[in-house]
Amino acid sequence: MGNIFSSSIGKKLVMSISGLFLLLFLALHLTINLLLLVGPDAFNLAANFMGTNPIIMIMEPILGLGFVIHILYATIITLKNQTARPQGYKTVDQSNASTWQSRNMYVLGLIVLSFLIMHVTNFFWNLKFGTVPTVIVDGVEMHNTYLLVTSLFTTVWWINPLYIIGALALGYHLSHGFWSAFHTIGWNNTIWMKRLKVISYLYAILIAGGFSIISLYFWLLA
């Protein structure tokens, strides 16, 4: 039992559990970001709540650790799979045995990581350590997070195409990772797999489409 997390199954289990944790974060993060389309006050109030709520503040380093663990174990598993493959692997047609997403999960993950670094650098880092104008909403002074986010979308042209590419890569990553995580933890019977794969694709479309719509709105319409 003590060696379970050093085994192949154990590593996949850790990656799956951390991935499921990140799935919940993505849903919450998208919900907050969609308030950008509602208006400045709605988004600023939500962003201020997320930035000042003690529970959320405690969860931030846990969330960061979740990303690190997920990326670390994904790297370990990928490298192990690469070294375990026979020499003739590249001559075998894998297209009928697995989906494109499953064969390129690590590449998609690297694109998502680049997207995350860009997101943290331009938004989170500036908000925490930069100089952000303040605004008063409902009598409370807070960071004008709405101005920070929308100004980047409307004035820095390259942010939008990279943001959309990152969102689409995230969608492809999730379309396989969602149901695969449940498969690893034991929800792998025929009936549940069919349902989970449908839910996975719907969830992936929702996440990728939601983040893309936000960028497109401020890039093309605002």
Coordinates of C-alpha atoms in Angstrom, one line a residue:
M1 CA 0.0 0.0 0.0
G2 CA 2.9 2.4 0.8
N3 CA 4.2 2.0 -2.7
I4 CA 0.9 2.7 -4.5
F5 CA 1.8 6.3 -5.5
S6 CA 5.1 5.2 -7.0
S7 CA 3.4 2.6 -9.2
S8 CA 2.1 3.3 -12.7
I9 CA -1.5 3.1 -11.5
G10 CA -0.7 5.3 -8.5
K11 CA 0.8 8.0 -10.7
K12 CA -2.2 7.9 -13.0
L13 CA -4.5 8.1 -9.9
V14 CA -2.7 11.2 -8.6
M15 CA -2.9 12.8 -12.0
S16 CA -6.6 12.0 -12.3
I17 CA -7.5 13.3 -8.9
S18 CA -5.6 16.5 -9.4
G19 CA -7.2 16.9 -12.8
L20 CA -10.7 16.5 -11.4
F21 CA -9.9 19.2 -8.8
L22 CA -8.7 21.5 -11.6
L23 CA -12.0 20.8 -13.5
L24 CA -14.0 22.3 -10.7
F25 CA -11.7 25.4 -10.7
L26 CA -12.1 25.9 -14.4
A27 CA -15.9 25.8 -14.1
L28 CA -15.8 28.4 -11.3
H29 CA -13.2 30.6 -13.1
L30 CA -15.2 30.6 -16.3
T31 CA -18.4 31.5 -14.4
I32 CA -16.6 34.5 -12.9
N33 CA -15.1 35.6 -16.2
L34 CA -18.4 35.4 -18.0
L35 CA -19.5 38.3 -15.7
L36 CA -17.2 40.5 -17.9
L37 CA -20.1 40.3 -20.5
V38 CA -22.6 41.5 -17.8
G39 CA -20.7 44.7 -17.0
P40 CA -18.0 46.3 -14.9
D41 CA -19.8 46.3 -11.5
A42 CA -20.8 42.7 -11.7
F43 CA -17.3 41.5 -12.6
N44 CA -15.5 43.8 -10.2
L45 CA -17.7 42.7 -7.3
A46 CA -17.0 39.0 -8.1
A47 CA -13.3 39.6 -8.6
N48 CA -13.1 41.5 -5.3
F49 CA -14.9 38.7 -3.5
M50 CA -12.5 36.1 -5.0
G51 CA -9.5 38.2 -4.0
T52 CA -10.5 39.0 -0.4
N53 CA -12.5 36.0 0.8
P54 CA -10.3 34.1 3.3
I55 CA -11.4 30.6 2.1
I56 CA -10.5 31.5 -1.5
M57 CA -7.2 33.0 -0.4
I58 CA -6.4 29.7 1.4
M59 CA -7.4 27.8 -1.7
E60 CA -5.0 29.7 -4.1
P61 CA -1.8 28.0 -3.0
I62 CA -3.6 24.6 -3.0
L63 CA -4.8 25.3 -6.5
G64 CA -1.2 26.2 -7.5
L65 CA 0.0 23.0 -6.0
G66 CA -2.7 21.1 -7.9
F67 CA -1.4 22.4 -11.2
V68 CA 2.2 21.6 -10.3
I69 CA 1.2 18.0 -9.2
H70 CA -0.8 17.5 -12.4
I71 CA 1.9 18.7 -14.7
L72 CA 4.6 16.8 -12.8
Y73 CA 2.9 13.5 -12.9
A74 CA 1.8 14.0 -16.5
T75 CA 5.5 14.5 -17.4
I76 CA 6.6 11.5 -15.5
I77 CA 3.9 9.2 -17.1
T78 CA 4.6 10.6 -20.6
L79 CA 8.4 10.0 -20.3
K80 CA 7.9 6.5 -18.9
N81 CA 5.5 5.7 -21.8
Q82 CA 8.0 7.0 -24.3
T83 CA 10.9 4.9 -23.0
A84 CA 8.7 1.8 -22.8
R85 CA 7.6 1.9 -26.4
P86 CA 9.2 -0.6 -28.8
Q87 CA 11.5 0.6 -31.6
G88 CA 8.8 -0.1 -34.2
Y89 CA 6.2 2.1 -32.5
K90 CA 6.3 4.9 -35.0
T91 CA 5.4 2.5 -37.8
V92 CA 2.2 1.4 -36.2
D93 CA -1.0 3.2 -37.1
Q94 CA -2.5 4.3 -33.8
S95 CA -5.4 6.3 -35.4
N96 CA -7.9 3.5 -35.1
A97 CA -6.9 2.5 -31.6
S98 CA -7.2 5.9 -29.9
T99 CA -8.4 9.4 -30.4
W100 CA -6.2 12.3 -31.6
Q101 CA -6.6 14.0 -28.2
S102 CA -5.4 10.9 -26.3
R103 CA -2.3 10.6 -28.4
N104 CA -1.4 14.3 -28.0
M105 CA -2.5 15.0 -24.4
Y106 CA 1.0 16.1 -23.3
V107 CA 1.4 18.4 -26.3
L108 CA -2.0 19.9 -25.6
G109 CA -1.0 20.2 -22.0
L110 CA 2.1 22.2 -22.9
I111 CA 0.0 24.6 -25.0
V112 CA -2.4 24.9 -22.0
L113 CA 0.6 25.5 -19.7
S114 CA 1.8 28.3 -22.0
F115 CA -1.8 29.7 -22.0
L116 CA -1.7 29.6 -18.2
I117 CA 1.6 31.3 -17.9
M118 CA 0.4 34.1 -20.2
H119 CA -2.8 34.4 -18.1
V120 CA -1.0 34.5 -14.8
T121 CA 1.6 37.0 -16.1
N122 CA -0.9 39.5 -17.6
F123 CA -3.8 39.2 -15.2
F124 CA -3.1 37.5 -11.8
W125 CA 0.4 38.9 -11.4
N126 CA -0.5 42.4 -12.3
L127 CA -3.5 42.3 -10.0
K128 CA -1.5 41.0 -7.0
F129 CA 1.8 42.9 -7.5
G130 CA 1.2 45.6 -10.1
T131 CA -0.5 49.0 -10.0
V132 CA -4.2 48.6 -10.8
P133 CA -6.6 51.6 -10.6
T134 CA -9.3 51.4 -8.0
V135 CA -13.1 51.9 -8.4
I136 CA -15.9 52.2 -5.9
V137 CA -18.8 49.8 -6.3
D138 CA -21.7 49.8 -3.8
G139 CA -19.7 52.0 -1.5
V140 CA -16.7 49.7 -1.4
E141 CA -13.3 50.6 -2.9
M142 CA -11.7 47.8 -4.9
H143 CA -9.4 47.0 -7.8
N144 CA -10.8 47.9 -11.2
T145 CA -10.2 44.3 -12.4
Y146 CA -12.6 44.8 -15.2
L147 CA -10.5 47.6 -16.7
L148 CA -7.3 45.5 -16.3
V149 CA -8.8 42.6 -18.2
T150 CA -10.7 44.4 -20.9
S151 CA -7.9 46.8 -21.7
L152 CA -5.5 43.9 -22.4
F153 CA -8.2 42.4 -24.7
T154 CA -8.8 45.6 -26.6
T155 CA -5.3 47.1 -26.8
V156 CA -2.9 44.2 -27.0
W157 CA -3.8 42.6 -30.4
W158 CA -1.7 39.4 -29.9
I159 CA -3.4 38.5 -26.6
N160 CA -6.7 37.5 -28.3
P161 CA -5.4 34.9 -30.9
L162 CA -3.1 33.3 -28.3
Y163 CA -5.9 33.3 -25.7
I164 CA -8.3 31.6 -28.2
I165 CA -5.7 29.0 -29.3
G166 CA -5.1 28.3 -25.6
A167 CA -8.8 27.9 -24.9
L168 CA -9.2 25.5 -27.9
A169 CA -6.2 23.4 -26.7
L170 CA -7.8 23.3 -23.3
G171 CA -11.0 22.1 -24.8
Y172 CA -9.3 19.3 -26.6
H173 CA -7.3 18.4 -23.5
L174 CA -10.5 18.2 -21.4
S175 CA -12.5 16.2 -24.0
H176 CA -10.2 13.3 -23.2
G177 CA -8.9 14.1 -19.7
F178 CA -12.4 14.5 -18.2
W179 CA -13.7 10.9 -18.8
S180 CA -10.2 9.4 -18.6
A181 CA -9.9 10.7 -15.0
F182 CA -13.1 9.0 -14.0
H183 CA -12.0 5.9 -15.8
T184 CA -8.8 5.8 -13.7
I185 CA -10.7 6.1 -10.4
G186 CA -13.0 3.2 -11.3
W187 CA -16.0 4.6 -13.2
N188 CA -15.2 2.5 -16.2
N189 CA -18.1 0.3 -16.9
T190 CA -19.7 0.4 -20.3
I191 CA -22.8 2.4 -19.3
W192 CA -20.9 5.1 -17.4
M193 CA -18.2 5.4 -20.0
K194 CA -20.7 6.3 -22.7
R195 CA -22.3 8.9 -20.5
L196 CA -19.0 10.3 -19.3
K197 CA -17.7 10.7 -22.8
V198 CA -20.7 12.7 -23.8
I199 CA -20.4 14.9 -20.7
S200 CA -16.7 15.3 -21.4
Y201 CA -17.3 16.7 -24.9
L202 CA -20.1 19.0 -23.6
Y203 CA -17.9 20.2 -20.8
A204 CA -15.0 20.8 -23.2
I205 CA -17.1 22.7 -25.6
L206 CA -18.5 24.8 -22.7
I207 CA -15.1 25.7 -21.3
A208 CA -13.3 26.3 -24.7
G209 CA -16.3 28.2 -26.1
G210 CA -16.8 30.2 -23.0
F211 CA -13.3 31.5 -22.8
S212 CA -13.1 32.1 -26.5
I213 CA -16.4 34.1 -26.6
I214 CA -15.1 36.5 -23.9
S215 CA -11.9 37.2 -25.9
L216 CA -13.9 37.5 -29.2
Y217 CA -16.4 39.9 -27.7
F218 CA -13.8 42.4 -26.5
W219 CA -11.6 41.9 -29.6
L220 CA -14.3 42.3 -32.2
L221 CA -17.4 43.7 -30.7
A222 CA -16.6 45.9 -27.8

